[in-house]
Structure formats: structure tokens, C-alpha cells
Amino acid sequence: MEGLTKLENAVLEMLVDGKAETFQILRGQYLAARVVKRHMTGVGFWTYFSIPDEVASLPGNPSFRFGDVDGNIDGLQNGAGFLLQVKDGYIYMLEGYSFDEPWPEDTNTFQLYYEGGLQRDEGEVIKSFSPG
């Protein structure tokens, strides 16, 4: 399987950026991750990962998802959103989705931003790290 696309790489860089321990562990997983499957949905994608056994998991092996990164992608009038799913303490799947329009074939021209603006409020994101 091929590696991450330019868009996936940029989104993941932003999603795991932060000083909190949770972000640092997720960043280590992202850097070691291998793409095992990518599914195009027509309105986005699901990219699944495999993480080597020697890479640390999050304490307590929680499962949750979060996504505070949105983007403008050439070919999408209404932009895109992204979610990172963590399963049993490891990053598992990155989802990218449009807002009710076809996903473009070429996603190499984009601008990404945090939902709240240029910088993330880490406290708000960490609060969203609870299951559910």
C-alpha cells in the first residue's frame, strides 16, 4: 500500500500537534504508522493504519475520535472536515469528508485551519478525548 498523501500528512501533522502528553504519544504513533488500507467514499476517504508493537499506546488504551481541523480544497465549494479515530490506545483511522459534494480526485492544493482559528485551544481538544 502506498504511503500518506500530501493532504493526509498535513492533516495528521495538525491533529497531533500539541504539548500535552496525549498529543506527544499520538505524534509518535503517526510518525511510525503504515497505511494498510484506503477507502474512497465518493464524498471523502477513510485511511487505516498499522502501528508497530514497540510504539507506545495511550495510557489506559482508550478509544475515541476527535477532529478540530478543517480545510479548503480546490474542487470543493464548501470545504472539508477531518476526524482521527483512536482504537485501544492507537491511531486507527483518518477520515476526510466533504460537506455534501463529491470528493475531488486531486487534493494537492489545500489550506488547513483549526476550527477555532489559526491556533488550537488544547484544553478544548483534550476535553473531547473522552469516549463517545
mmCIF file of C-alpha atoms in Angstrom:
data_model
loop_
_atom_site.group_PDB
_atom_site.id
_atom_site.type_symbol
_atom_site.label_atom_id
_atom_site.label_comp_id
_atom_site.label_asym_id
_atom_site.label_seq_id
_atom_site.Cartn_x
_atom_site.Cartn_y
_atom_site.Cartn_z
ATOM 1 C CA MET A 1 0.000 0.000 0.000
ATOM 2 C CA GLU A 2 1.210 3.492 -0.763
ATOM 3 C CA GLY A 3 2.045 5.963 1.988
ATOM 4 C CA LEU A 4 0.199 9.030 3.119
ATOM 5 C CA THR A 5 -0.982 11.601 0.608
ATOM 6 C CA LYS A 6 0.186 15.204 0.894
ATOM 7 C CA LEU A 7 -3.215 16.143 2.362
ATOM 8 C CA GLU A 8 -3.310 13.265 4.868
ATOM 9 C CA ASN A 9 0.203 14.089 6.046
ATOM 10 C CA ALA A 10 -0.633 17.770 6.578
ATOM 11 C CA VAL A 11 -3.892 16.968 8.392
ATOM 12 C CA LEU A 12 -2.204 14.471 10.711
ATOM 13 C CA GLU A 13 0.606 16.931 11.474
ATOM 14 C CA MET A 14 -2.010 19.398 12.693
ATOM 15 C CA LEU A 15 -4.171 16.876 14.544
ATOM 16 C CA VAL A 16 -1.284 15.529 16.643
ATOM 17 C CA ASP A 17 0.400 18.900 17.210
ATOM 18 C CA GLY A 18 0.427 19.850 20.876
ATOM 19 C CA LYS A 19 2.419 19.871 24.083
ATOM 20 C CA ALA A 20 0.121 17.599 26.082
ATOM 21 C CA GLU A 21 1.291 14.011 26.630
ATOM 22 C CA THR A 22 -1.673 12.681 24.625
ATOM 23 C CA PHE A 23 -0.572 14.632 21.561
ATOM 24 C CA GLN A 24 3.062 13.581 22.007
ATOM 25 C CA ILE A 25 2.122 9.893 22.121
ATOM 26 C CA LEU A 26 -0.196 10.233 19.118
ATOM 27 C CA ARG A 27 2.561 12.055 17.234
ATOM 28 C CA GLY A 28 4.955 9.154 17.882
ATOM 29 C CA GLN A 29 2.332 6.768 16.533
ATOM 30 C CA TYR A 30 1.724 8.918 13.466
ATOM 31 C CA LEU A 31 5.445 9.030 12.664
ATOM 32 C CA ALA A 32 5.652 5.220 12.857
ATOM 33 C CA ALA A 33 2.301 4.488 11.174
ATOM 34 C CA ARG A 34 1.939 2.495 7.995
ATOM 35 C CA VAL A 35 -1.073 2.895 5.702
ATOM 36 C CA VAL A 36 -2.751 -0.510 5.333
ATOM 37 C CA LYS A 37 -5.939 0.459 3.529
ATOM 38 C CA ARG A 38 -7.596 3.492 1.958
ATOM 39 C CA HIS A 39 -11.247 3.577 1.015
ATOM 40 C CA MET A 40 -12.656 6.387 -1.118
ATOM 41 C CA THR A 41 -16.303 7.022 -0.206
ATOM 42 C CA GLY A 42 -17.194 9.404 -3.027
ATOM 43 C CA VAL A 43 -17.531 12.273 -0.550
ATOM 44 C CA GLY A 44 -14.229 11.666 1.234
ATOM 45 C CA PHE A 45 -11.917 8.900 2.388
ATOM 46 C CA TRP A 46 -11.047 6.531 5.222
ATOM 47 C CA THR A 47 -7.354 5.760 5.678
ATOM 48 C CA TYR A 48 -6.498 2.894 8.054
ATOM 49 C CA PHE A 49 -3.180 2.489 9.868
ATOM 50 C CA SER A 50 -0.995 -0.177 11.387
ATOM 51 C CA ILE A 51 1.277 0.855 14.271
ATOM 52 C CA PRO A 52 4.332 -1.248 15.207
ATOM 53 C CA ASP A 53 4.057 -3.095 18.540
ATOM 54 C CA GLU A 54 7.060 -1.279 20.012
ATOM 55 C CA VAL A 55 5.354 2.144 19.728
ATOM 56 C CA ALA A 56 3.721 3.360 22.962
ATOM 57 C CA SER A 57 -0.046 3.350 23.286
ATOM 58 C CA LEU A 58 -2.059 5.930 25.198
ATOM 59 C CA PRO A 59 -2.357 5.129 28.921
ATOM 60 C CA GLY A 60 -5.453 3.050 29.597
ATOM 61 C CA ASN A 61 -5.796 2.143 25.903
ATOM 62 C CA PRO A 62 -8.798 4.428 25.289
ATOM 63 C CA SER A 63 -10.920 4.520 22.144
ATOM 64 C CA PHE A 64 -12.227 7.878 20.888
ATOM 65 C CA ARG A 65 -12.235 10.190 17.905
ATOM 66 C CA PHE A 66 -11.571 13.872 17.503
ATOM 67 C CA GLY A 67 -11.201 16.398 14.760
ATOM 68 C CA ASP A 68 -10.607 20.105 15.068
ATOM 69 C CA VAL A 69 -9.014 20.548 11.626
ATOM 70 C CA ASP A 70 -10.975 21.744 8.614
ATOM 71 C CA GLY A 71 -9.788 22.734 5.180
ATOM 72 C CA ASN A 72 -10.394 24.355 1.856
ATOM 73 C CA ILE A 73 -9.526 22.054 -1.038
ATOM 74 C CA ASP A 74 -9.567 23.019 -4.708
ATOM 75 C CA GLY A 75 -12.682 21.478 -6.184
ATOM 76 C CA LEU A 76 -14.788 21.722 -3.004
ATOM 77 C CA GLN A 77 -17.063 24.728 -2.640
ATOM 78 C CA ASN A 78 -17.958 24.028 0.999
ATOM 79 C CA GLY A 79 -14.616 22.758 2.323
ATOM 80 C CA ALA A 80 -13.753 19.576 4.187
ATOM 81 C CA GLY A 81 -13.521 18.188 7.699
ATOM 82 C CA PHE A 82 -11.272 15.553 9.233
ATOM 83 C CA LEU A 83 -11.542 13.092 12.128
ATOM 84 C CA LEU A 84 -8.851 10.915 13.696
ATOM 85 C CA GLN A 85 -10.088 7.706 15.285
ATOM 86 C CA VAL A 86 -8.088 6.126 18.096
ATOM 87 C CA LYS A 87 -8.826 2.498 18.942
ATOM 88 C CA ASP A 88 -7.456 0.759 22.030
ATOM 89 C CA GLY A 89 -4.852 3.495 22.542
ATOM 90 C CA TYR A 90 -3.520 3.655 18.958
ATOM 91 C CA ILE A 91 -4.370 5.783 15.938
ATOM 92 C CA TYR A 92 -6.560 3.624 13.770
ATOM 93 C CA MET A 93 -8.228 5.633 11.011
ATOM 94 C CA LEU A 94 -8.211 9.111 9.484
ATOM 95 C CA GLU A 95 -11.452 10.249 7.895
ATOM 96 C CA GLY A 96 -11.728 13.138 5.460
ATOM 97 C CA TYR A 97 -15.127 14.285 4.301
ATOM 98 C CA SER A 98 -16.783 16.962 2.215
ATOM 99 C CA PHE A 99 -19.975 18.732 3.111
ATOM 100 C CA ASP A 100 -22.399 17.063 0.713
ATOM 101 C CA GLU A 101 -20.400 17.294 -2.509
ATOM 102 C CA PRO A 102 -18.169 14.885 -4.487
ATOM 103 C CA TRP A 103 -14.588 14.483 -3.240
ATOM 104 C CA PRO A 104 -12.087 15.799 -5.818
ATOM 105 C CA GLU A 105 -9.568 13.437 -7.412
ATOM 106 C CA ASP A 106 -6.707 15.904 -6.932
ATOM 107 C CA THR A 107 -6.324 17.105 -3.329
ATOM 108 C CA ASN A 108 -2.824 18.536 -3.607
ATOM 109 C CA THR A 109 -3.955 22.175 -3.395
ATOM 110 C CA PHE A 110 -5.450 22.957 0.003
ATOM 111 C CA GLN A 111 -5.425 25.221 3.048
ATOM 112 C CA LEU A 112 -5.939 23.766 6.525
ATOM 113 C CA TYR A 113 -7.008 25.516 9.708
ATOM 114 C CA TYR A 114 -8.226 24.717 13.208
ATOM 115 C CA GLU A 115 -11.973 25.067 13.690
ATOM 116 C CA GLY A 116 -11.464 27.854 16.218
ATOM 117 C CA GLY A 117 -8.925 29.790 14.160
ATOM 118 C CA LEU A 118 -5.226 29.708 13.427
ATOM 119 C CA GLN A 119 -4.211 28.086 16.709
ATOM 120 C CA ARG A 120 -5.699 25.272 18.739
ATOM 121 C CA ASP A 121 -7.089 25.690 22.231
ATOM 122 C CA GLU A 122 -5.532 22.485 23.574
ATOM 123 C CA GLY A 123 -7.792 22.434 26.625
ATOM 124 C CA GLU A 124 -10.880 22.184 24.450
ATOM 125 C CA VAL A 125 -9.471 19.369 22.320
ATOM 126 C CA ILE A 126 -8.255 17.338 25.294
ATOM 127 C CA LYS A 127 -11.739 17.580 26.845
ATOM 128 C CA SER A 128 -13.037 15.919 23.676
ATOM 129 C CA PHE A 129 -10.766 12.914 24.227
ATOM 130 C CA SER A 130 -13.418 11.088 26.224
ATOM 131 C CA PRO A 131 -15.129 8.046 24.676
ATOM 132 C CA GLY A 132 -18.412 8.616 22.969
#
